[in-house]
Short mmCIF file of C-alpha atoms and ligand atoms in Angstrom, two decimals:
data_model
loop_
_atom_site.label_atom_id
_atom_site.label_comp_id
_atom_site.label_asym_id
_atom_site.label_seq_id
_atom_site.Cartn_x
_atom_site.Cartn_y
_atom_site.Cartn_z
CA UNK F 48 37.83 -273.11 80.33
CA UNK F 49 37.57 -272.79 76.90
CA UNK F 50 33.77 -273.19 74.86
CA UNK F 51 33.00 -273.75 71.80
CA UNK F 52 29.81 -272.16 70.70
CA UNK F 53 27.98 -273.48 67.51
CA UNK F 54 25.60 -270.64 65.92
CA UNK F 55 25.95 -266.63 66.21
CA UNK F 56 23.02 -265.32 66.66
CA UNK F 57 21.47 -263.90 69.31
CA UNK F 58 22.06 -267.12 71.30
CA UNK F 59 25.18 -268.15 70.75
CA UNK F 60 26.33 -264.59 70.82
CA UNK F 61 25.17 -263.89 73.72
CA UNK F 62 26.24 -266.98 75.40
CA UNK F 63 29.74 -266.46 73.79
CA UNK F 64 29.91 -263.00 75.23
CA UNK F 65 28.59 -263.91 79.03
CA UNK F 66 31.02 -266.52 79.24
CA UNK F 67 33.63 -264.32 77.80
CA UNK F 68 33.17 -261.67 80.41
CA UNK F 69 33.46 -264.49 82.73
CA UNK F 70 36.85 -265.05 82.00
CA UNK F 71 36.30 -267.69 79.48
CA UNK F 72 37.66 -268.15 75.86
CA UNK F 73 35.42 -268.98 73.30
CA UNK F 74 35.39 -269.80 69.97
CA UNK F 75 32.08 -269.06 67.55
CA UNK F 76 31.36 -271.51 64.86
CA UNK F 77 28.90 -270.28 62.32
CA UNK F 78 27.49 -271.66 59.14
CA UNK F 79 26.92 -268.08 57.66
CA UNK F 80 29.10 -264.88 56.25
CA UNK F 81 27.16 -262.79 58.93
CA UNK F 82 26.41 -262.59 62.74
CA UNK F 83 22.59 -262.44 63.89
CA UNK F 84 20.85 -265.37 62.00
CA UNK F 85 17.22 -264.22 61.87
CA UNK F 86 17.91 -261.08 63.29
CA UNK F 87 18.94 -259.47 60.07
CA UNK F 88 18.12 -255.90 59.43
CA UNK F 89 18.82 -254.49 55.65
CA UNK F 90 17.98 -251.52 53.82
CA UNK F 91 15.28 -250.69 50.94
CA UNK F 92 16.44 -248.23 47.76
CA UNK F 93 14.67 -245.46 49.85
CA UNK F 94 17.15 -245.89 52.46
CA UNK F 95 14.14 -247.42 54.93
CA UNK F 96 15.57 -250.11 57.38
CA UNK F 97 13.79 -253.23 57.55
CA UNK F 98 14.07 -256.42 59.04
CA UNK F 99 14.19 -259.27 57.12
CA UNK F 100 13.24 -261.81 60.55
CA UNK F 101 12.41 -260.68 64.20
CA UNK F 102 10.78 -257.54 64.51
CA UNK F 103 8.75 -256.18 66.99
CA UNK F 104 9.90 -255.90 70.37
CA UNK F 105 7.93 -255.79 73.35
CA UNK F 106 7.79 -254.20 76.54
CA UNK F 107 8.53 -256.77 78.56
CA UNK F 108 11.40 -258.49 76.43
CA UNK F 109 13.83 -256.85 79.49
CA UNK F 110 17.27 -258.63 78.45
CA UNK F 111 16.96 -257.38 74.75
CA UNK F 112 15.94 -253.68 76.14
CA UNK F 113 18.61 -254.02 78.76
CA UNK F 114 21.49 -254.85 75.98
CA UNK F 115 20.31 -251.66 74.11
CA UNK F 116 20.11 -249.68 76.97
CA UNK F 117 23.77 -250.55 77.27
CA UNK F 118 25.33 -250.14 73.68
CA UNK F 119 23.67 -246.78 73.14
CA UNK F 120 21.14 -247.99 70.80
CA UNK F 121 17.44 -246.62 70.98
CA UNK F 122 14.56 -248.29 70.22
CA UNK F 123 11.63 -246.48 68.64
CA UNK F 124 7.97 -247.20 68.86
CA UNK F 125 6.82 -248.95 65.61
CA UNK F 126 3.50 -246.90 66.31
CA UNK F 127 0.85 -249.87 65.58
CA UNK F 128 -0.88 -252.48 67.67
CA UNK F 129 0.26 -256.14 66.70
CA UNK F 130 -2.23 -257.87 68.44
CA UNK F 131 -5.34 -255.62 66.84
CA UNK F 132 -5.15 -255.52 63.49
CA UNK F 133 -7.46 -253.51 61.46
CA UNK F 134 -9.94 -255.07 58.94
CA UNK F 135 -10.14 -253.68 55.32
CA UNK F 136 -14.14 -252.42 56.28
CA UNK F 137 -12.36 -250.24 58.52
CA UNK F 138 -13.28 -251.56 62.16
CA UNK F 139 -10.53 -252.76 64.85
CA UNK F 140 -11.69 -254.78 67.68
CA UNK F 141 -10.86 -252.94 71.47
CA UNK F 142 -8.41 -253.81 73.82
CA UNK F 143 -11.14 -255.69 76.17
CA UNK F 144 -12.45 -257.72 73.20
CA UNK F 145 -8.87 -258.47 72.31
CA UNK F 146 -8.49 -259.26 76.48
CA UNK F 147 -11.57 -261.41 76.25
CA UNK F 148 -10.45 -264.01 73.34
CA UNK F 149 -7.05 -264.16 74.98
CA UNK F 150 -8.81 -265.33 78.06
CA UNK F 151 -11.43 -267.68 76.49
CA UNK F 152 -8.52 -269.08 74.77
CA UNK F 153 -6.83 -269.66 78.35
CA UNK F 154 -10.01 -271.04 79.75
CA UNK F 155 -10.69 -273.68 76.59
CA UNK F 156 -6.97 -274.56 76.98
CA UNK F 157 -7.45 -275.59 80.38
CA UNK F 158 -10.98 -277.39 79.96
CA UNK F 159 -9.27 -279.38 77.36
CA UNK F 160 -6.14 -280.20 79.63
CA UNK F 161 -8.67 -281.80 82.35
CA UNK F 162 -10.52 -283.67 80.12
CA UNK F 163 -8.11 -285.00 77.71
CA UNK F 164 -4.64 -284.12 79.30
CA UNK F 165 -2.22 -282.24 77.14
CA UNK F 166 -2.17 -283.77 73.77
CA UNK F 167 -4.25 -281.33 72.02
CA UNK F 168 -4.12 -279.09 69.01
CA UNK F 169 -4.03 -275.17 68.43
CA UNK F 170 -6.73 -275.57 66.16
CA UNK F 171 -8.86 -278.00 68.49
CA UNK F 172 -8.89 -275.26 71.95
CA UNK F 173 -9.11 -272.39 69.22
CA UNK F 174 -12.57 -274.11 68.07
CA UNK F 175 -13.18 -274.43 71.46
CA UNK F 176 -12.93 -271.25 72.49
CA UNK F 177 -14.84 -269.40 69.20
CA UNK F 178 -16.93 -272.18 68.04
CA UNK F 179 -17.40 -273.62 64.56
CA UNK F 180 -16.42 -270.19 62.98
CA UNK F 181 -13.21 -269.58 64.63
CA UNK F 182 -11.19 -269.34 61.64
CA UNK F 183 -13.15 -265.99 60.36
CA UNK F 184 -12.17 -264.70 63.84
CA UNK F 185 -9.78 -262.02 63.74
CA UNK F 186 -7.48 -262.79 66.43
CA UNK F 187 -7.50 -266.84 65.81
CA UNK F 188 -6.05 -265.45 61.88
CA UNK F 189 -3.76 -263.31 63.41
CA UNK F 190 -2.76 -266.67 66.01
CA UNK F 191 -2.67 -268.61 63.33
CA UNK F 192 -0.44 -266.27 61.40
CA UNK F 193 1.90 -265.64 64.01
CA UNK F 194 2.37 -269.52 65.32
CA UNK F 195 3.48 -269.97 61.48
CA UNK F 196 2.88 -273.93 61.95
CA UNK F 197 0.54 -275.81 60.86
CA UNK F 198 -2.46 -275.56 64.11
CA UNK F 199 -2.82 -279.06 63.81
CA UNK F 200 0.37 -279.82 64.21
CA UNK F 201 1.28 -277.59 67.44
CA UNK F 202 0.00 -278.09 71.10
CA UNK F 203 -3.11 -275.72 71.73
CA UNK F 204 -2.20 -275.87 75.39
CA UNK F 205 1.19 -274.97 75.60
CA UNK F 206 0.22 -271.78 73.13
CA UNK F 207 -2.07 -270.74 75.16
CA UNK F 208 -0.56 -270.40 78.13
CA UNK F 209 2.61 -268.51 76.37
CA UNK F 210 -0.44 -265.55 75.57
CA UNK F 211 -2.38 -266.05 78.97
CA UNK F 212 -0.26 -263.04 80.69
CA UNK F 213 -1.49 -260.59 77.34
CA UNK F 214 -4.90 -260.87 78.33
CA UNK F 215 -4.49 -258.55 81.67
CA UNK F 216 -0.84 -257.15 80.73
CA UNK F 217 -0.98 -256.02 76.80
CA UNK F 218 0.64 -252.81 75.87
CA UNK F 219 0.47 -252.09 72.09
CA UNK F 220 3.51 -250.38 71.68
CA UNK F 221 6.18 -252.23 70.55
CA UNK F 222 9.29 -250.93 69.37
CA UNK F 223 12.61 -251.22 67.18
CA UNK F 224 16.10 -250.83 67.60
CA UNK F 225 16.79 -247.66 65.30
CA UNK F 226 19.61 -248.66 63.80
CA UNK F 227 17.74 -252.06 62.94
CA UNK F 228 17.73 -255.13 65.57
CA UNK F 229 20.62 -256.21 64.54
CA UNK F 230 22.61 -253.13 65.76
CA UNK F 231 22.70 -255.33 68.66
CA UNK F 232 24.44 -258.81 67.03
CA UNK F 233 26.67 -256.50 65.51
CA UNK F 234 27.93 -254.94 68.83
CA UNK F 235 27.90 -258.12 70.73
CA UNK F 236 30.29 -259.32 68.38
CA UNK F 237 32.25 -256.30 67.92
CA UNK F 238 32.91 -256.15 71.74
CA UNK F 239 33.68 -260.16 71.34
CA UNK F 240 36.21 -259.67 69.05
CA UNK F 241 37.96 -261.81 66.35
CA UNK F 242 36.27 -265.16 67.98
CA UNK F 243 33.89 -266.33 65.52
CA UNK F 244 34.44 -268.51 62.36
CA UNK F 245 32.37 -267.61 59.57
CA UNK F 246 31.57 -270.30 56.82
CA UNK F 247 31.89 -272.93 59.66
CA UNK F 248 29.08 -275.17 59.69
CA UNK F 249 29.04 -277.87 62.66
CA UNK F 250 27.96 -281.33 61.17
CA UNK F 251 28.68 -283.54 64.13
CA UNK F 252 29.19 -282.88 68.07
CA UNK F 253 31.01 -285.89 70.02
CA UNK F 254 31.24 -285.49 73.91
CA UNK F 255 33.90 -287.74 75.66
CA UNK F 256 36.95 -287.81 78.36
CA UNK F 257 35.91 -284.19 79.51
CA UNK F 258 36.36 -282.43 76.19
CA UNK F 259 33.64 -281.97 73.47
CA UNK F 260 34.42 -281.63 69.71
CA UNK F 261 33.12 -280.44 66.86
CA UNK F 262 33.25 -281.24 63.45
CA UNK F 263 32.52 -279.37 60.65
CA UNK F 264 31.58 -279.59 56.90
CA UNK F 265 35.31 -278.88 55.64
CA UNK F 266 36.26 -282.29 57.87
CA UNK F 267 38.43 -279.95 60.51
CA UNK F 268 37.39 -280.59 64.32
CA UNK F 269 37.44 -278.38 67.13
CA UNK F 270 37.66 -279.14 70.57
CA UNK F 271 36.88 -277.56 73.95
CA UNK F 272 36.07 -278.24 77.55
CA UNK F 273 32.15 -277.48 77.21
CA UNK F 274 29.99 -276.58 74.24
CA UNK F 275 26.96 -274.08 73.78
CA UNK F 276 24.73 -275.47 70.58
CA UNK F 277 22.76 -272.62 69.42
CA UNK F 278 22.17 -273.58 65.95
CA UNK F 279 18.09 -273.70 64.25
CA UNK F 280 15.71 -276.79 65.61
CA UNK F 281 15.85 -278.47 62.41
CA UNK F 282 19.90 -278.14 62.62
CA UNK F 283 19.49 -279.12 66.07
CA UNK F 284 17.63 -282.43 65.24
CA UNK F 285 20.06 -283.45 62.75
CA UNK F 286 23.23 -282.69 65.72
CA UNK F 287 21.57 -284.68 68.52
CA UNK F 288 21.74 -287.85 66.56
CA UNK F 289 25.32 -288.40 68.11
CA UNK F 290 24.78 -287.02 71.56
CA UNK F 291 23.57 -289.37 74.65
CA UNK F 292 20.87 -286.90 75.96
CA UNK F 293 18.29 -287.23 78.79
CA UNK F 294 15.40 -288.80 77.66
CA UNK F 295 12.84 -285.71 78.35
CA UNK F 296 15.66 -283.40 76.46
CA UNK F 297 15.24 -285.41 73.31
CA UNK F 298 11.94 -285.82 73.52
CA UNK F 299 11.79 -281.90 73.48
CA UNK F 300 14.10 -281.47 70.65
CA UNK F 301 12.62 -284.13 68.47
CA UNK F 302 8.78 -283.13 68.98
CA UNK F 303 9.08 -278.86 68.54
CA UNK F 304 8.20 -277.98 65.65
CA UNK F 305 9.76 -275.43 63.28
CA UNK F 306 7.29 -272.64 61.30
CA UNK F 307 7.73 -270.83 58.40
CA UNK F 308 7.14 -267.43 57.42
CA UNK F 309 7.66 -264.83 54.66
CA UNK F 310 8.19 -261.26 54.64
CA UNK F 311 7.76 -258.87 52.05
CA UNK F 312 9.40 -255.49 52.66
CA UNK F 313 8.16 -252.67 49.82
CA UNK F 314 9.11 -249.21 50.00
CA UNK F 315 6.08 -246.67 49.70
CA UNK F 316 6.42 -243.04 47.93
CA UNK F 317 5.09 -239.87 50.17
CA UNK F 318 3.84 -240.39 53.85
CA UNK F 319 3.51 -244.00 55.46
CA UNK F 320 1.06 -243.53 58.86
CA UNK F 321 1.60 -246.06 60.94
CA UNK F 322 -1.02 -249.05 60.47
CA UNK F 323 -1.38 -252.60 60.82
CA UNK F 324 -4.03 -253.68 58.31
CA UNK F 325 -5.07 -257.56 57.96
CA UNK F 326 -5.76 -258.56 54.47
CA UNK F 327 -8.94 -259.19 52.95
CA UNK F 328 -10.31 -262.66 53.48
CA UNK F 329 -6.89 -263.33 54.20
CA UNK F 330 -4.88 -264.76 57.15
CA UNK F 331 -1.78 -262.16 56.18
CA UNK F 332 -1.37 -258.86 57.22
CA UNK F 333 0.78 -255.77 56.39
CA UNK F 334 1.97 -253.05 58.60
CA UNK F 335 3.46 -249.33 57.99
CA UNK F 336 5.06 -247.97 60.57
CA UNK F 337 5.80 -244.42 62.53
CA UNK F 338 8.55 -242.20 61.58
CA UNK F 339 10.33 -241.80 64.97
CA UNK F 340 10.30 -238.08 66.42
CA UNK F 341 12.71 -236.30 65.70
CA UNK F 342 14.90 -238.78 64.10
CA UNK F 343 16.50 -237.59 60.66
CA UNK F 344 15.97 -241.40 58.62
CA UNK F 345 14.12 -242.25 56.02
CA UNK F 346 10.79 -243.56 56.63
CA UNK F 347 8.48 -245.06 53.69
CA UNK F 348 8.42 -249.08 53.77
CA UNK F 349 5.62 -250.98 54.05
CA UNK F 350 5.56 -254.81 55.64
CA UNK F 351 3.36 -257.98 54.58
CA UNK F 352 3.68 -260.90 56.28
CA UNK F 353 2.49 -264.41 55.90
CA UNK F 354 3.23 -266.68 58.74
CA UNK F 355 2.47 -270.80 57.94
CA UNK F 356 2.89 -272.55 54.81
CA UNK F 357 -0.32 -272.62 53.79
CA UNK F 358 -0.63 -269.09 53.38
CA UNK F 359 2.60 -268.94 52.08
CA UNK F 360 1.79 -271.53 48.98
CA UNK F 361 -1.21 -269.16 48.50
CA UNK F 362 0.69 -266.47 47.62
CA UNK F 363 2.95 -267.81 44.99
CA UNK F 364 6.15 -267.27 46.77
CA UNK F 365 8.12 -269.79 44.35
CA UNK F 366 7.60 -267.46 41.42
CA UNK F 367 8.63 -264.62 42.93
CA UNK F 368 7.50 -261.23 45.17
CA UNK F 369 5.08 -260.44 42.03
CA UNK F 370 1.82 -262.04 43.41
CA UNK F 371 1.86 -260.92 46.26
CA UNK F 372 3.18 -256.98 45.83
CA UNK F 373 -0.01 -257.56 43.49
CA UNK F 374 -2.23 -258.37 46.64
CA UNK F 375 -0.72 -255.97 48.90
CA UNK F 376 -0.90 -253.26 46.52
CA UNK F 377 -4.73 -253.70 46.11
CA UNK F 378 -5.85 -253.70 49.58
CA UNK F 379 -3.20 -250.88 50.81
CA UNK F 380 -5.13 -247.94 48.92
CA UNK F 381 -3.68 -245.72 51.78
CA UNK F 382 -0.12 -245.99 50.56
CA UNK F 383 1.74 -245.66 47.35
CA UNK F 384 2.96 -248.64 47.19
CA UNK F 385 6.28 -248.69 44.89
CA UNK F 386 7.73 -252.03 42.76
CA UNK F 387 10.84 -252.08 44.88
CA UNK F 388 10.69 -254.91 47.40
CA UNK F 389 12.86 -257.42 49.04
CA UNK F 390 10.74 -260.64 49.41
CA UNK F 391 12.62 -263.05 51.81
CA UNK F 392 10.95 -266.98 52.39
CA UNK F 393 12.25 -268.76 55.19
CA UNK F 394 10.86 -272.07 54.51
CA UNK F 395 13.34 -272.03 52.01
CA UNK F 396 16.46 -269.94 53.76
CA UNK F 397 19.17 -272.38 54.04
CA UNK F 398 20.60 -271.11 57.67
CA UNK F 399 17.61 -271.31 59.70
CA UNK F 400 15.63 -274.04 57.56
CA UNK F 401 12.46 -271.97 59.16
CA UNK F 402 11.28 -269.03 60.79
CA UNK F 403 10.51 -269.97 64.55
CA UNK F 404 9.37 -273.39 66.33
CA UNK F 405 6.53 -274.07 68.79
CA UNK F 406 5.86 -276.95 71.20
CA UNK F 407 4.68 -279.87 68.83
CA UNK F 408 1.39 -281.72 70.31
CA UNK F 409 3.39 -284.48 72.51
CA UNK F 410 4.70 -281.22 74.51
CA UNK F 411 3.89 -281.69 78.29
CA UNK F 412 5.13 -279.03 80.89
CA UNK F 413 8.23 -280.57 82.41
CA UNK F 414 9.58 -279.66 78.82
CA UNK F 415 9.47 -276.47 79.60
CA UNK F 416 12.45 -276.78 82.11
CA UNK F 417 14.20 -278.74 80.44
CA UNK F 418 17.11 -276.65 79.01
CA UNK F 419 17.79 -275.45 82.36
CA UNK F 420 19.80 -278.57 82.90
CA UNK F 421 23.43 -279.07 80.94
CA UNK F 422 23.73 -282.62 78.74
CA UNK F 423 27.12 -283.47 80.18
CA UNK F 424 29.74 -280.38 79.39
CA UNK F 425 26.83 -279.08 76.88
CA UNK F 426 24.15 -276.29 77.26
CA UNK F 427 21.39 -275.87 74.95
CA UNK F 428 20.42 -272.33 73.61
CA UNK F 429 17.97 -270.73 70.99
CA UNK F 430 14.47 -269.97 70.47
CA UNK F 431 13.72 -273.34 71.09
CA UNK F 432 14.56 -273.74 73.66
CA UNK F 433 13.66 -270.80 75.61
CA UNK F 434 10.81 -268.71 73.80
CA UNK F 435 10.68 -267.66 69.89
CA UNK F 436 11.80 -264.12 70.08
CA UNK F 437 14.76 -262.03 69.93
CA UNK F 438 14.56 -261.28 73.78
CA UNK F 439 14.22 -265.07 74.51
CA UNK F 440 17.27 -265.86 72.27
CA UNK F 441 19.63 -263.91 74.22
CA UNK F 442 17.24 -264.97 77.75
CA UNK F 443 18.47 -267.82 76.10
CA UNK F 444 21.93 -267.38 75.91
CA UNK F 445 22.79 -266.14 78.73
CA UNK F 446 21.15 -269.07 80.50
CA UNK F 447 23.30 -271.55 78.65
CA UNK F 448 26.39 -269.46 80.05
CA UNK F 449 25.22 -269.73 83.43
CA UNK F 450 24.74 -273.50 83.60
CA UNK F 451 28.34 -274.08 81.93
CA UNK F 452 29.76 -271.71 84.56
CA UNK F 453 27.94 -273.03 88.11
CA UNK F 454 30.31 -275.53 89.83
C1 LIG N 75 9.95 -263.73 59.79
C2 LIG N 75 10.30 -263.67 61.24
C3 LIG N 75 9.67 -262.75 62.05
C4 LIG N 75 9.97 -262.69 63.41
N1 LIG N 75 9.38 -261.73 64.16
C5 LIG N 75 9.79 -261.54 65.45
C6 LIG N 75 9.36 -260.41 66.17
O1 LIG N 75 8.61 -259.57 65.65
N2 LIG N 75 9.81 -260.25 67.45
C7 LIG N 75 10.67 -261.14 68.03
O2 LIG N 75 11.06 -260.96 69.19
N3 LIG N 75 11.11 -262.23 67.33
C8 LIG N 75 10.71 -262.43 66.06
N4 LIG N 75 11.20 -263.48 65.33
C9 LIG N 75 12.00 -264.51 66.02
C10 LIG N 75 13.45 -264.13 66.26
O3 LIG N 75 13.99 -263.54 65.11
C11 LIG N 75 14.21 -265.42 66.60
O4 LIG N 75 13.56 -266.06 67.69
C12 LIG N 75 15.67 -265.20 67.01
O5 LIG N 75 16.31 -264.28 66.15
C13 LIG N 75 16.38 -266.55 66.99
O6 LIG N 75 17.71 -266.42 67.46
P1 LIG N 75 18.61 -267.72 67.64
O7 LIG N 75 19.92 -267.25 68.08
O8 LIG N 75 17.87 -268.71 68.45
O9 LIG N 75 18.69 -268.36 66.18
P2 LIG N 75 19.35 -267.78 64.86
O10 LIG N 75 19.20 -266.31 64.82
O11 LIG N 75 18.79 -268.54 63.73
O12 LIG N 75 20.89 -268.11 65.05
C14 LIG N 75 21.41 -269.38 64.79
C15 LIG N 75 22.72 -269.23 64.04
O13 LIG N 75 23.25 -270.53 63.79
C16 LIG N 75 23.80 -270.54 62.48
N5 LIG N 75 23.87 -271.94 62.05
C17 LIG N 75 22.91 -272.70 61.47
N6 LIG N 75 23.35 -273.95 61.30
C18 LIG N 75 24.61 -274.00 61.79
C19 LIG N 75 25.57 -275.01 61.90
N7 LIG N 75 25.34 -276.26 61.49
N8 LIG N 75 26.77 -274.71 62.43
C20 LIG N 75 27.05 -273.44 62.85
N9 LIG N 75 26.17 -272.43 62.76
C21 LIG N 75 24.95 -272.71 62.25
C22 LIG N 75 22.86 -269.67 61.69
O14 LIG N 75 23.46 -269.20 60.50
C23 LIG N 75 22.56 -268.56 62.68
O15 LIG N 75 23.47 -267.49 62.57
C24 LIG N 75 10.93 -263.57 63.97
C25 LIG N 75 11.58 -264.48 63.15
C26 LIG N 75 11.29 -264.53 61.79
C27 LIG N 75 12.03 -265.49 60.93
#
């Protein structure tokens, strides 16, 4: 069988490769010059890796772990806690505290979903679970923060049970591949060989007589016996127009919503201990991170990141990194903080159009299986339509192989 796969990262990469190893050929369409999409890693003047997307990753993200187990490449503890961040006055909340608001947050969810069903805001179970002064609450900034939508916009329900199992299972120590995360696109791709068209974007996917096609910017069509679409939501929305989908799959597609976020990666002079410090008065945060034992790189960078909008129009982000290497350099006393920085806005990055999506408010659960069905000879992968991290990417991926392969 031959597949066409539109998007290379982690998705469509890993799709591409599962199906490969299956015996399949495949050919990789790709808007970009690079493989990995938001899993970009790049280097500061100080020779400090950073990542210019997705990040942390977590103990249980098992597919992601299991890939790096298998190319040789470690991943080192970032040495901070993501979900406790601590407060300019110097305090951190504990690890039960942290387990209570996850839970109260589970409970209001629920309340909320018997008495009013599931059309309900972030923001409306957030004020349900801390009262009128949830927004001051440390972990409703830092949920906030990492939805990146707007809360009024996203389903409260949904989100809360996607960080029920934290409340009993949260381990602080996340990690990163060495090498930077996307040590791993790079190998997938390497071991996929010379399949994947750079500069290709997909403007239009047709389905008929058995064979799918795609057709990209330049006008030139490709055609295949099944598809994998692994492109951004907002790409995603535009691609479905042509497709006959069921109706619970394009309900789905068309009501996720896609955040935006900003990092800013600085690189700091002299030691960087590891610490995760929220701004003041602030919903943003900026993290330094451990220098792995024993490992001869450079260490010295320091992270802020804004996730949402909102925060991100706050800090001036159309002007330039200035601003807000201002603000960061105020409140991180600890750290030298130097003028070199990369500042990279992904409400405005043309590729992704976004940094990650959530369920919209019009989710409902049977959404959440949704994907695990084929639309004729195509499979859905990405974030979207799995969950927004690297591990559920390539969970993601290798899902959409599966269904294209079953008889
Ligand atoms: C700022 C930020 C912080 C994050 N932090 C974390 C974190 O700490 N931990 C974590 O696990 N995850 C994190 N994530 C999320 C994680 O990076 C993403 O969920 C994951 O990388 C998405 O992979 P994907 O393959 O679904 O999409 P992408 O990586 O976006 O891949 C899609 C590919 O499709 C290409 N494309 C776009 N349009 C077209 C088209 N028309 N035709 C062909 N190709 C096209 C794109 O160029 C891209 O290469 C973060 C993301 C961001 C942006």
């Amino acid at each position: 069988m031959k597949v066409l796969v539109a998007g290379a990262g982690l998705a469509g990469l890993n799709a591409a490769w599962e199906l490969q190893k299956a015996g399949h050929v495949v050919e990789v369409l790709e808007s970009n010059t690079r493989v990995g999409g938001r899993c970009w890693s790049d280097t500061l003047p100080n020779g400090e890796i950073f990542e210019h997307g997705g990040e942390f990753i977590d103990v249980n993200d098992h597919t992601l772990r299991r890939l790096c187990a298998e190319f040789g490449l470690p991943i080192v503890g970032l040495g901070i806690s993501f979900d406790r961040r601590w407060q300019v006055d110097g305090s951190i909340m504990s690890p039960e505290v942290l387990g209570d608001h996850i839970a109260a947050l589970a409970a209001a969810a629920e309340r909320l979903a018997a008495s009013r069903g599931y059309r309900v805001s972030l923001r409306e179970v957030a004020r349900e679970a801390y009262g009128p002064d949830y927004e001051k609450l440390p972990y409703c900034q830092k949920l906030f923060a990492t939805t990146t939508c707007d809360p009024d916009q996203i389903n409260g329900i949904a989100i809360a049970r996607m960080f029920q199992g934290h409340a009993k299972s949260y381990v602080e120590h996340r990690g990163r591949v060495l090498a930077g995360n996307d040590a791993v696109a790079r190998e997938i791709h390497r071991r996929l060989g010379d399949v994947v068209r750079f500069g290709t974007p997909v403007v239009e996917v047709r389905q008929a007589d058995g064979q799918v096609t795609m057709r990209t910017a330049s006008g030139a069509e490709f055609t295949g016996d099944a598809a994998v679409i692994a492109v951004p939501l907002p790409k995603l929305k535009r691609l479905i127009a042509t497709l006959d989908l069921p109706d619970l799959m394009r309900k789905a597609i068309e009501g996720r919503v896609m955040g935006a976020a900003a990092k800013l990666n600085i690189a700091v002079s002299g030691e960087a201990p590891p610490k995760g410090i929220q701004a003041p008065n602030a919903p943003w945060w900026s993290w330094s991170t451990a220098a792995p034992e024993g490992c001869d790189v450079a260490r010295g960078s320091l992270t802020s990141y804004a996730g949402g909008r909102a925060t991100m129009a706050s800090l001036k982000l159309e002007e330039g990194p200035g601003h807000w290497l201002d603000l960061t350099r105020a409140y991180r006393t600890d750290l030298t903080v130097s003028d070199d920085c990369v500042l990279t806005n992904w409400g405005t990055e043309p590729h992704a159009e976004g940094a990650y999506s959530m369920p919209g408010l019009d989710w409902e659960p049977a959404q959440d299986r949704v994907f695990d069905q084929k639309a004729g000879a195509i499979a859905f992968a990405g974030e979207h339509t799995r969950f927004a991290s690297l591990n559920g990417a390539l969970e993601s991926g290798a899902r959409a192989a599966r269904l294209l392969t079953l008889i």
